[in-house]
Coordinates of C-alpha atoms in Angstrom, one line a residue:
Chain A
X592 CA 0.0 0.0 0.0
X593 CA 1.0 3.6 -0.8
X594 CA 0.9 5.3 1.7
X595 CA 4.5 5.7 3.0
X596 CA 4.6 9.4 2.1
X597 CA 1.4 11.3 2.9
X598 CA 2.2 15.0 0.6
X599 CA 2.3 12.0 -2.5
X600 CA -0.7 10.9 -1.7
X601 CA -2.9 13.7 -1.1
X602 CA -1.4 15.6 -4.9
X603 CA -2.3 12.5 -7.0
X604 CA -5.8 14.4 -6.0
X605 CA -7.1 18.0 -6.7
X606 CA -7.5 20.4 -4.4
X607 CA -11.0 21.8 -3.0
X608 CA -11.6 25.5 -4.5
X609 CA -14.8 26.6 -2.7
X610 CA -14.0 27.7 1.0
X611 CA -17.4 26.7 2.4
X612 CA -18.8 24.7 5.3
X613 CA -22.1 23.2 5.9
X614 CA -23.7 26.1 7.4
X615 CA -22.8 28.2 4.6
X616 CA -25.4 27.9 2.5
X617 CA -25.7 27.6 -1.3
X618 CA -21.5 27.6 -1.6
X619 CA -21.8 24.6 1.0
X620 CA -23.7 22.8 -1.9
X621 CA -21.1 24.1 -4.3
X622 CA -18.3 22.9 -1.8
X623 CA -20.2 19.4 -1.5
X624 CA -20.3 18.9 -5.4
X625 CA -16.6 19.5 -5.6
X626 CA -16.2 16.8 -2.6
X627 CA -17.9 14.5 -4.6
X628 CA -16.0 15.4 -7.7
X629 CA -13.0 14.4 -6.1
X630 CA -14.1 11.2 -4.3
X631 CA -15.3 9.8 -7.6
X632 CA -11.7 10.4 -9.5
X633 CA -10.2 9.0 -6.4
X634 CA -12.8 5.9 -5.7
X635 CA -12.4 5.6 -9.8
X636 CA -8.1 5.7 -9.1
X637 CA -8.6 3.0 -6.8
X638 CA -10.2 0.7 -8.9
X639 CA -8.0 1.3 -11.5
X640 CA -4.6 0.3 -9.1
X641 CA -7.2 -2.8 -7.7
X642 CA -7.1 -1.0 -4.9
X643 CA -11.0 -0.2 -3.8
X644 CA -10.6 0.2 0.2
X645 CA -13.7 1.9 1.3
X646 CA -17.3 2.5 0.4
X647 CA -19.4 5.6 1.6
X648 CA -22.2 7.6 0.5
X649 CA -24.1 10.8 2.7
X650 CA -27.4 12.1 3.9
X651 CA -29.0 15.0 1.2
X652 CA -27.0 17.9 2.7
X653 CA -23.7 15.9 2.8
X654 CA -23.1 16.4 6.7
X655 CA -23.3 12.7 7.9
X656 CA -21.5 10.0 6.1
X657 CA -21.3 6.6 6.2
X658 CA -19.9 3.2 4.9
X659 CA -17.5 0.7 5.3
X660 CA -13.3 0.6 4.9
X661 CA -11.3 -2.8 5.0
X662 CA -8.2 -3.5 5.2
X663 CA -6.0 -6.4 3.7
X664 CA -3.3 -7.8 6.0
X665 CA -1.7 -11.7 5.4
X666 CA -4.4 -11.8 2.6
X667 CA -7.1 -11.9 5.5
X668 CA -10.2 -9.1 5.2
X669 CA -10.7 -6.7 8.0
X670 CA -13.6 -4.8 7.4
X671 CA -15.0 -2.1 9.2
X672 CA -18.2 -0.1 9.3
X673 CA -17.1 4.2 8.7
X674 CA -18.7 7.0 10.0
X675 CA -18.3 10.8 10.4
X676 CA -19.8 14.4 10.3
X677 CA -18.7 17.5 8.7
X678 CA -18.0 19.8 11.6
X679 CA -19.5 23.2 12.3
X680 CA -16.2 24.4 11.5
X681 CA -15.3 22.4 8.7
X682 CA -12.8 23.3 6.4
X683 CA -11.0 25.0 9.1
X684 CA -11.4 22.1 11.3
X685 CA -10.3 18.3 9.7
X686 CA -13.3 15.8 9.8
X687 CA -12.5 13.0 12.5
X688 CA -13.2 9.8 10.8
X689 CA -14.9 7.5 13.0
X690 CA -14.6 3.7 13.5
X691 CA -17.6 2.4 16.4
X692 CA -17.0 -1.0 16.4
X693 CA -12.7 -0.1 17.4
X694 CA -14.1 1.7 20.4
X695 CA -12.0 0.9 23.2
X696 CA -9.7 -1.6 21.2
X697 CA -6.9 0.4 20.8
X698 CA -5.6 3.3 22.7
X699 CA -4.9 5.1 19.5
X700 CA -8.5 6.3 19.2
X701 CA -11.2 8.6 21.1
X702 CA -14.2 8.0 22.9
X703 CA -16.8 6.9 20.5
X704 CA -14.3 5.3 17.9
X705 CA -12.9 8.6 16.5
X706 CA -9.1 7.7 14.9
X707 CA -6.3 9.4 16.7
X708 CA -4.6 12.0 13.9
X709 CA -3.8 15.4 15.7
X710 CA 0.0 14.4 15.7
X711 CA 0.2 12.8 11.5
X712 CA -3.2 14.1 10.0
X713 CA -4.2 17.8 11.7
X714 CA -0.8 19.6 10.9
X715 CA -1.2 18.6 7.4
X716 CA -4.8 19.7 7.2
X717 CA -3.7 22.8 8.8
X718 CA -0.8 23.2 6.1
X719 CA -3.4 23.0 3.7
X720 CA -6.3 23.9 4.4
X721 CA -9.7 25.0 3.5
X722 CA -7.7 23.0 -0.2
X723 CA -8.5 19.9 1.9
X724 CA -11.6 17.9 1.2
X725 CA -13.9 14.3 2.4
X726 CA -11.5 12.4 -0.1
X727 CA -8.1 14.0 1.0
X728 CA -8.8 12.8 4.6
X729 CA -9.6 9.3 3.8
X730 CA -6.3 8.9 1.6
X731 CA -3.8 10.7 4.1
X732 CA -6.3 10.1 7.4
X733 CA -8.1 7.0 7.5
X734 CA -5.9 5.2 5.1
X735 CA -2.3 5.4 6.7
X736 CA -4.2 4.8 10.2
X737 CA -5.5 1.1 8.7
X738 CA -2.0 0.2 7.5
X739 CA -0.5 1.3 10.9
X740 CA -2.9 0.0 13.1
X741 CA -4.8 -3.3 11.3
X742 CA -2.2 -5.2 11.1
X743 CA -1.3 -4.6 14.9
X744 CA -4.7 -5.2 16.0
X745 CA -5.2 -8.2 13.8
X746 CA -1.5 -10.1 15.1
X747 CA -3.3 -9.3 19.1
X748 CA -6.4 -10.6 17.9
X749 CA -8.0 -7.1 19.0
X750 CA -9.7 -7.8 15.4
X751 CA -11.3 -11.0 13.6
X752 CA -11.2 -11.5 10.1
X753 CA -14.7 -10.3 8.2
X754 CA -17.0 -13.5 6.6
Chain B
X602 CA -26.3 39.6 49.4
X603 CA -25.8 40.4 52.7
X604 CA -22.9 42.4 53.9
X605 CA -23.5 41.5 57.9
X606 CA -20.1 39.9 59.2
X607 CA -21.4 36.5 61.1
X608 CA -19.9 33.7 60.6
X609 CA -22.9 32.0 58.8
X610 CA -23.2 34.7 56.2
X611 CA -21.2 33.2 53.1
X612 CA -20.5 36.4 50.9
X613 CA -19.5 38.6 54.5
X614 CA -15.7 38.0 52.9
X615 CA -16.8 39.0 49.8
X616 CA -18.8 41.9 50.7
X617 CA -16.0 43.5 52.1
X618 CA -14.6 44.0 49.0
X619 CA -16.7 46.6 49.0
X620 CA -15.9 47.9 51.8
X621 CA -12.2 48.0 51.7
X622 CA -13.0 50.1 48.0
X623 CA -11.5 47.4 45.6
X624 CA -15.4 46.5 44.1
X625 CA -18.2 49.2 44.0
X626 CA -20.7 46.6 43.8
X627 CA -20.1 43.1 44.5
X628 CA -23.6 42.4 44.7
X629 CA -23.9 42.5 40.9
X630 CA -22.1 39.4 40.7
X631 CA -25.9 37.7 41.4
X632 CA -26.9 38.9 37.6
X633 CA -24.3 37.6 35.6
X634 CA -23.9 34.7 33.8
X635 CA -20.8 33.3 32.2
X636 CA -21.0 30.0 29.7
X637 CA -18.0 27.4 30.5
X638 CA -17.1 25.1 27.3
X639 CA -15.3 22.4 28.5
X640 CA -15.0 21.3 32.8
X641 CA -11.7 19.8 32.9
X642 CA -8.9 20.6 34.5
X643 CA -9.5 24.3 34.3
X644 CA -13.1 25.1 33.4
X645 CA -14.4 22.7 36.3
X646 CA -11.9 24.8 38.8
X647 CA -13.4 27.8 37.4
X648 CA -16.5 26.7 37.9
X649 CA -16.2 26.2 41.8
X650 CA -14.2 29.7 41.5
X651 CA -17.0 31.3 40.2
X652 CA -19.8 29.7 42.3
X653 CA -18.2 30.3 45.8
X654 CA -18.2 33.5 44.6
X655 CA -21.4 33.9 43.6
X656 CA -22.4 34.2 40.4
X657 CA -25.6 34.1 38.7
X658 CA -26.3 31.3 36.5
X659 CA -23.4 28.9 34.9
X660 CA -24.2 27.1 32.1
X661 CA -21.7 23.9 31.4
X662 CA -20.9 22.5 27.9
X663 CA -18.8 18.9 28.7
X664 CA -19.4 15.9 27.0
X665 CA -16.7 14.0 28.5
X666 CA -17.1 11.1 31.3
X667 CA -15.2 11.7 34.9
X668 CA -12.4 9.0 34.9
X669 CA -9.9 8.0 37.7
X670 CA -7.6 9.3 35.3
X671 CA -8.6 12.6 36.1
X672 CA -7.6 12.4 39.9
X673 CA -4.5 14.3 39.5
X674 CA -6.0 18.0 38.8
X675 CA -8.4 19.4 41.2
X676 CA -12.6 19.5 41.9
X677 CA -14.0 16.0 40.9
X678 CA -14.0 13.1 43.4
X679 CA -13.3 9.0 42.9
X680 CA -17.0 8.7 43.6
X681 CA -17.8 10.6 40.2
X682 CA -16.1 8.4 38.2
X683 CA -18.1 7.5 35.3
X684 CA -20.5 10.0 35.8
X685 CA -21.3 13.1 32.7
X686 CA -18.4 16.0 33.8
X687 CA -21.6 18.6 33.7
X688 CA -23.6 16.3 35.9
X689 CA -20.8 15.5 38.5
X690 CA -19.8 18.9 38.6
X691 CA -23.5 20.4 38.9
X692 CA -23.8 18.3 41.6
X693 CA -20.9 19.4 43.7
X694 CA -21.6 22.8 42.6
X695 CA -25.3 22.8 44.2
X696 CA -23.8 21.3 47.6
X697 CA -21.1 24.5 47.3
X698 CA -23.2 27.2 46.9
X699 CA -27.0 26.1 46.0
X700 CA -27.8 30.2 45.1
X701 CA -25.9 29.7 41.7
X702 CA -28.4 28.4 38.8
X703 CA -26.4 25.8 37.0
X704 CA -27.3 24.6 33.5
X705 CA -25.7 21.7 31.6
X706 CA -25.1 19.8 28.7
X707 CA -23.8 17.3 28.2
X708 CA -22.9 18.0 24.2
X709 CA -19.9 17.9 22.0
X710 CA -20.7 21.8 20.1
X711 CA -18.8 20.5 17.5
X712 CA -21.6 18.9 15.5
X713 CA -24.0 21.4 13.4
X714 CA -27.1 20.6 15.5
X715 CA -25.3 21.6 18.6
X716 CA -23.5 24.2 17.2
X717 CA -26.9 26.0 16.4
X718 CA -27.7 25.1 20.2
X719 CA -24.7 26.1 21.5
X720 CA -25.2 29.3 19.4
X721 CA -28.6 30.0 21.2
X722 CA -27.3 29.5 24.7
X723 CA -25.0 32.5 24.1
X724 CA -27.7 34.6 23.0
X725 CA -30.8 33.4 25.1
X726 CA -28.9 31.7 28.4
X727 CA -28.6 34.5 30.9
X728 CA -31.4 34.8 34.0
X729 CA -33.5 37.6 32.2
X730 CA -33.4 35.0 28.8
X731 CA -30.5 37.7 26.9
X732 CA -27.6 37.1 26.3
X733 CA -24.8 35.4 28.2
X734 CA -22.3 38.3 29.6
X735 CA -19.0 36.0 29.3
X736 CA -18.1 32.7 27.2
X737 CA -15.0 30.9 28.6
X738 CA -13.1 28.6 26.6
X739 CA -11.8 25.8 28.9
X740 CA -11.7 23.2 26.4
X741 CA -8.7 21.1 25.3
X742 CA -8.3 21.1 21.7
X743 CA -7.9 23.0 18.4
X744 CA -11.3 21.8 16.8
X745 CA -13.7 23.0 19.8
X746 CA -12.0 26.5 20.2
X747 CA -12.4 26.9 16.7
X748 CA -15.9 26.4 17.0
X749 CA -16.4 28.8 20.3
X750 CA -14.1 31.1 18.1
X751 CA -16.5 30.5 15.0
X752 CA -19.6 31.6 17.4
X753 CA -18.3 34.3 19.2
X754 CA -17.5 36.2 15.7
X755 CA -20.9 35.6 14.5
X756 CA -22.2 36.3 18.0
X757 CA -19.8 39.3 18.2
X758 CA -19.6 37.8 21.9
X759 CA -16.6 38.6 24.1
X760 CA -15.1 34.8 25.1
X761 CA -11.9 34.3 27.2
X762 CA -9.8 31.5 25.9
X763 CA -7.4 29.6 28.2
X764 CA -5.0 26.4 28.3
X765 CA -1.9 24.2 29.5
X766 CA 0.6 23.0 27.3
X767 CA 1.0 19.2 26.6
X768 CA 3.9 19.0 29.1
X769 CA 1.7 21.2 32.1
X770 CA 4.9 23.8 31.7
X771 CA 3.1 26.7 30.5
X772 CA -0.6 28.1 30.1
X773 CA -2.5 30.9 29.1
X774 CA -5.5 33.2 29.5
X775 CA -6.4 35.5 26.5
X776 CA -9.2 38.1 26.0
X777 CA -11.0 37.9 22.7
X778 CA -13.1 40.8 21.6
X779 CA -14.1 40.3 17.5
X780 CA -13.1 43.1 15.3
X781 CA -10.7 44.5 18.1
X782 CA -8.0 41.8 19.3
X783 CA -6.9 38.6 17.6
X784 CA -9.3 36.1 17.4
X785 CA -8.6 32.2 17.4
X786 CA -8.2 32.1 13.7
X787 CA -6.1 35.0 13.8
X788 CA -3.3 33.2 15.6
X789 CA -3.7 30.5 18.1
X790 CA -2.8 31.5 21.2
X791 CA -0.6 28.4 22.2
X792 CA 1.2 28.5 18.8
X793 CA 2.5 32.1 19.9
X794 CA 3.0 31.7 23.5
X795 CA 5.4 28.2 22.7
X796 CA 6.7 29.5 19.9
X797 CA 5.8 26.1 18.0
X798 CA 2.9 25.1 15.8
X799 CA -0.3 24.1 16.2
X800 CA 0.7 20.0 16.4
X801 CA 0.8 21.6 20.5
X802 CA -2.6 22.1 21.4
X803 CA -3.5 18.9 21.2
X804 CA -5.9 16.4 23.1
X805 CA -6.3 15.6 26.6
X806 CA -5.8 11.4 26.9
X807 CA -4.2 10.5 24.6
X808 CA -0.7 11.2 25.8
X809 CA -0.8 15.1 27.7
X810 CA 0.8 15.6 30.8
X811 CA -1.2 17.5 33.4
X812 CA -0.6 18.6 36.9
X813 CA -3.0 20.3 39.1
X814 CA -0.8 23.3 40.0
X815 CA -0.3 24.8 36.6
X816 CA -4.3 24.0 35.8
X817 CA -4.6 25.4 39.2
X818 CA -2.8 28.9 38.5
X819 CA -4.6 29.2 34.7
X820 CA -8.4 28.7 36.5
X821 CA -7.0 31.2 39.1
X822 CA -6.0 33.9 36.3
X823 CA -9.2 33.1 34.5
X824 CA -11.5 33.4 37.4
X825 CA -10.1 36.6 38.8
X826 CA -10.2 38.0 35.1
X827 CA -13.9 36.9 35.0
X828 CA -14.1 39.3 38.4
X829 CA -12.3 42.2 36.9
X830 CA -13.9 42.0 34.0
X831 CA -17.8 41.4 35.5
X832 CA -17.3 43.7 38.1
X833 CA -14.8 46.5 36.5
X834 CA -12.0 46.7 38.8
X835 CA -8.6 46.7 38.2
X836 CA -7.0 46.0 34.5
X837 CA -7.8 43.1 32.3
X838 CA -4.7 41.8 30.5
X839 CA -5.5 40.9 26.8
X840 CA -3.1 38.4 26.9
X841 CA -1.5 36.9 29.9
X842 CA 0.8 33.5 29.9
X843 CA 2.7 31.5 32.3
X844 CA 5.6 29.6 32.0
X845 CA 6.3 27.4 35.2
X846 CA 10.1 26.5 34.5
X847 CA 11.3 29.9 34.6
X848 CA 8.1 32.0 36.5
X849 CA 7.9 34.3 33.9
X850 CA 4.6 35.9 32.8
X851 CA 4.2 37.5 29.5
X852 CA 1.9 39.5 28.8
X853 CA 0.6 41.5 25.7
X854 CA -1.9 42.8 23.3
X855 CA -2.6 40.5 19.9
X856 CA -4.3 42.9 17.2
X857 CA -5.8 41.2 14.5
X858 CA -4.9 39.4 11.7
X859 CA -6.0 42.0 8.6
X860 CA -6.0 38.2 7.1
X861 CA -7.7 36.1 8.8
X862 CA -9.6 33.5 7.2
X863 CA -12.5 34.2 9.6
X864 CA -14.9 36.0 7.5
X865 CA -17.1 37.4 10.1
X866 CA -13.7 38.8 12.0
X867 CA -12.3 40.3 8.9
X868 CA -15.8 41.9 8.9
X869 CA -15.6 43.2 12.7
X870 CA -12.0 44.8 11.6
X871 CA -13.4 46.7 9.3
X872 CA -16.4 47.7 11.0
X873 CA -14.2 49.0 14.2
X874 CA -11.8 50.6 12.3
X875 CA -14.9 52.6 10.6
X876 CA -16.6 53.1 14.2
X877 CA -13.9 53.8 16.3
X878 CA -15.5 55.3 18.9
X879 CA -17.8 51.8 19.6
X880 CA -14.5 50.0 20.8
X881 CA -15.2 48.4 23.2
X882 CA -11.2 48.1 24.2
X883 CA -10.0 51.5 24.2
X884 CA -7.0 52.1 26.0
X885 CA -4.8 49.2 25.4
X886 CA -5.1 49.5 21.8
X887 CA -3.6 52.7 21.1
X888 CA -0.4 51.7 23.4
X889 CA -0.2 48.7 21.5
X890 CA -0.1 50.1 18.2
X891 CA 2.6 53.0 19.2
X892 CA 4.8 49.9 20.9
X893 CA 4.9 48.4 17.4
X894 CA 5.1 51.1 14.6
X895 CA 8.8 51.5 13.8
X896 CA 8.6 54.9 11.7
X897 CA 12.7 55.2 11.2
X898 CA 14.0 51.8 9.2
X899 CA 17.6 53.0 8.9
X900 CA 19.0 49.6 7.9
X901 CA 15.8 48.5 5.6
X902 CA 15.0 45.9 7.4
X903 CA 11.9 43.8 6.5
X904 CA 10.4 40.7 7.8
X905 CA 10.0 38.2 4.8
X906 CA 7.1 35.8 5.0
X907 CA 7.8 32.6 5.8
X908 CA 4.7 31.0 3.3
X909 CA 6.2 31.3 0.2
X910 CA 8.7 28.9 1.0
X911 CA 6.2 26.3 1.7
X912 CA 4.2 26.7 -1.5
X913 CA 3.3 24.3 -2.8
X914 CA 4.9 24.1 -7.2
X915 CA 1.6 23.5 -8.5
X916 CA -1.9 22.9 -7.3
X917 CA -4.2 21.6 -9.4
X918 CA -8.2 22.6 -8.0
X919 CA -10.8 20.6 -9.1
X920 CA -13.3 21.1 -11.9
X921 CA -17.1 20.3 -11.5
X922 CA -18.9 19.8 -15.0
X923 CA -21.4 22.8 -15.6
X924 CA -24.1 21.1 -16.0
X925 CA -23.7 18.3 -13.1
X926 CA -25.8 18.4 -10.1
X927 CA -25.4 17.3 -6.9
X928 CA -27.9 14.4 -7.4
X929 CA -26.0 13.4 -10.4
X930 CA -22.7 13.4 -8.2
X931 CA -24.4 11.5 -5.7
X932 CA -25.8 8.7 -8.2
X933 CA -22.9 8.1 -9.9
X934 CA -20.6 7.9 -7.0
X935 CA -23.1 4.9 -5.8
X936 CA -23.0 3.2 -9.4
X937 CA -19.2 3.5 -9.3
X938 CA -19.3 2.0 -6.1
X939 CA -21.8 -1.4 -6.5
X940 CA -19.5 -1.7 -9.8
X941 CA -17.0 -4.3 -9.0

C-alpha cells in the first residue's frame, strides 16, 4: 500500500476550490459537489490500481456520512463499518473519521471510535487547508491509520477477520 | 447579598470587597452569567471559583465522562467516576453554593445541531433569557476553540480563551473581543506563546501531561479576570501566559490578523476601524499600536514571510462539469461503487 509518504498521496488528487462549510449555504452545496468530484476520481483511481478500500455515501446535505473501509493484512479481510460528520467548523477544522466497532480496542483512538490523527493528519490539514476535502482525509487520514494499526490489531487478535 | 459579618453569612468576605474600596458593587455578581465550554482541569476549577463567589447562572458544555484518570488536577471526586463531567460537577456545585443556577449539557458543540444550540445558549442563556455576559473557553483542543471562536464572531460575543501546554509547563489566558483583538483564527494563542505550531494544542488522553498546580494557576488567572472584567476593577490583560520553569509571565496585546480566514472577524476589523468610537477596548489599543510602529527603518529591514517557502509548485483545484448536479454526483458515486 501507498501510503508511505502522505504529501504524495494527497497531490495525486485536486484540491478543493470553494471555502465553504455546511452552514454556509448555497457555496456549502457548491463545496459538497466539488467533494464528490473528487471522491469519484479518487474511488475511480482506486479501482484502476485494484485498490477499492472503502465504500461511503451521505445524507442529502452531505453532513453525515457513512460506509465501510477494510483493510488487507496476510491476505485476510478486516472490514470495518465508517462513520463521520462534517463539523460546524469544517474546512477549518479536519473531519474526525470514525470507526464504532474499534471503540475501546486500541488506545490510538477517542471516545466513541474517532481515529487518533492530531499528531500525522491535523498539521497537514492545517498546512493545507480549507484546499482539503472528504476524499483527502480518507487517503492521508483513515488510510495510513488502517495500514499502521490493522495489522497490529489483527497479530493481538483485537480484530477478527470479516465473513 | 448580605454584607453582615457573622460567621454563617457566606458572601460577609466578599462583601468587604466593597468595603475595603476594591469593588463598587459586589452584589452584581448575582446577575451575571458566564458560559464554560469544557469542565476539565480548568473550566471545572473555574466553575467552583466562580460559584463560591457567587455568580448568577453557569451554564456547562462537557461531553466528557469523569475517569480516575482525572484524579491528579483538582474538583472532581473518585466517587464521580463515570458520571457526565456537567452532571458531577453540577452536583458538587449545588452542595457548594445552592444560590448559583447551574445549566448543563452534556454535548460535544462540534456537530452542526449543537453548534446551532450552542449558538442559542449565548444569545438566550442569561437569568433575564439575553444574552450570556461572558463565554469561557476551557476546552482542550484545536477543533472546539475553533468552534467557540466561529460563534463568538458571529455572535460578536466577548469569550476568554485559556490552556496548558502538553507538558503542564506553561498556560494561558487570552481576551477575545471580534473586530478589536486577535481572534482564534487570527493566531492560536498556544502557537504564539510556545513559539511552536499548532501540532501543540493537542488532546487531553491521549498522551498530555497534566498537573494540578499549573491547571490550578490558569483557573486562578481566569476566574479573577472573569471578576475584573464582570465587576470593573482593576486591569484586564489581553493576553496573559505562564511559563512554570522559569516564572515568567508574559503579557501582551494581539491585534488582529487583517487576514484572517475568519470572514465574520475580517468583517468586525473593518467595522471598528470605521466606528472607532464603539471600541469596546480603548485604551490598550492605542499603546499597542505605538509599541509596534517603527517609523525610522535606517538599515531596511523587513520581515520576509515565511509561506512562500512552503508553497506548494503546482496545485491543481478541481473542476465540476457545468451542467452536473449534486444528485448526479451523488448517483454516480453509488454506481461507481456497486460496480466491482
Amino acid at each position: 500500500m501507498e501510503f508511505s509518504n502522505l504529501s504524495d498521496s494527497l497531490e495525486k488528487l485536486p484540491f478543493i476550490k470553494t471555502v465553504a462549510g455546511p452552514l454556509d449555504g448555497d457555496q456549502w452545496i457548491e463545496r459538497l459537489k466539488e467533494e464528490y468530484t473528487v471522491l469519484i476520481q479518487y474511488i475511480q483511481a482506486n479501482k484502476d490500481d485494484d485498490h477499492d478500500w472503502f465504500e461511503i455515501e451521505s445524507n442529502e446535505d452531505g453532513t453525515k456520512w457513512t460506509g465501510k473501509c477494510w483493510y488487507i493484512h496476510n491476505f485476510i479481510k478486516y472490514e470495518f463499518d465508517l462513520q463521520f460528520e462534517i463539523p460546524a467548523t469544517y474546512p477549518s477544522t479536519p473531519i474526525e473519521m470514525e470507526l464504532p466497532e474499534l471503540d475501546g480496542k486500541t488506545h490510538k483512538m477517542y471516545r466513541g471510535g474517532k481515529i487518533c490523527l492530531d499528531i500525522h493528519f491535523a498539521p497537514l490539514w492545517q498546512k493545507y487547508q480549507p484546499k482539503l476535502g472528504i476524499a483527502h482525509a480518507l487517503s492521508a487520514a483513515l488510510g495510513p491509520w488502517l495500514a499502521a494499526e490493522i495489522p497490529v490489531l489483527a497479530e493481538q487478535g483485537v480484530v477478527k477477520p470479516s465473513s | 447579598m448580605s454584607t453582615e459579618v457573622r460567621d454563617d453569612n457566606p458572601y460577609s468576605r466578599l462583601m468587604a470587597l466593597k468595603r475595603m474600596g476594591v469593588v463598587q458593587n459586589y452584589e452584581n455578581i448575582r446577575k451575571f452569567t458566564v458560559l464554560i465550554v469544557g469542565v476539565g482541569g480548568i473550566g471545572s476549577v473555574v466553575a467552583e471559583m466562580l460559584t463560591r463567589c457567587g455568580i448568577g447562572k453557569l451554564i456547562l458544555y462537557d461531553y466528557d465522562r469523569v475517569e480516575l484518570a482525572n484524579m491528579n488536577r483538582m474538583f472532581y471526586l473518585p466517587t464521580h467516576e463515570g458520571l457526565a463531567k456537567v452532571e458531577a460537577a453540577k452536583i458538587s456545585l449545588i452542595n457548594i453554593n445552592p444560590d448559583v443556577e447551574i445549566e448543563t449539557h452534556n454535548e460535544n458543540i462540534c456537530t452542526i445541531e449543537n453548534y446551532e444550540k450552542f449558538n442559542q445558549r449565548i444569545l438566550n442563556g442569561s437569568l433575564t433569557g439575553g444574552r450570556v455576559d461572558l463565554v469561557l473557553s476551557c476546552v482542550d483542543n484545536y477543533a472546539a476553540r475553533m468552534t467557540i471562536n466561529k460563534s463568538c464572531n458571529n455572535l460578536n460575543q466577548l469569550w476568554f480563551e485559556s490552556g496548558v501546554s502538553e507538558n503542564a509547563m506553561s498556560g494561558h489566558i487570552q481576551q477575545l473581543i471580534p473586530g478589536e483583538l486577535a481572534c482564534f483564527a487570527c493566531a492560536p494563542p498556544l502557537v504564539v506563546a510556545n513559539d511552536g505550531d499548532e501540532n501543540e494544542i493537542k488532546r487531553d488522553g491521549v498522551c498530555a501531561a497534566s498537573l494540578p498546580t499549573t491547571m490550578g494557576i490558569i483557573a486562578g488567572f481566569l476566574s479573577q479576570t472573569v471578576l475584573k472584567f464582570l465587576l470593573q476593577f482593576g486591569e484586564v490583560s489581553p493576553f496573559l501566559g505562564y511559563n512554570a520553569f522559569s516564572d515568567f509571565f508574559p503579557k501582551y496585546p494581539l491585534t488582529p490578523n487583517p487576514d484572517c480566514t475568519d470572514k465574520k472577524c475580517k468583517e468586525l476589523q473593518q467595522y471598528y476601524n470605521d466606528h472607532p468610537e464603539e471600541r469596546r477596548l480603548k485604551e490598550e489599543k492605542k499603546v499597542e499600536e505605538k509599541a509596534s510602529a517603527h517609523d525610522d527603518n535606517e538599515w531596511g529591514i523587513s520581515i520576509e514571510g515565511g509561506e512562500d517557502e512552503q508553497a506548494p509548485q503546482q496545485e491543481t483545484f478541481v473542476e465540476v462539469k457545468k451542467e452536473q448536479s449534486l444528485a448526479d454526483l451523488m448517483s454516480s458515486m453509488k454506481k461507481l461503487q456497486t460496480k466491482q
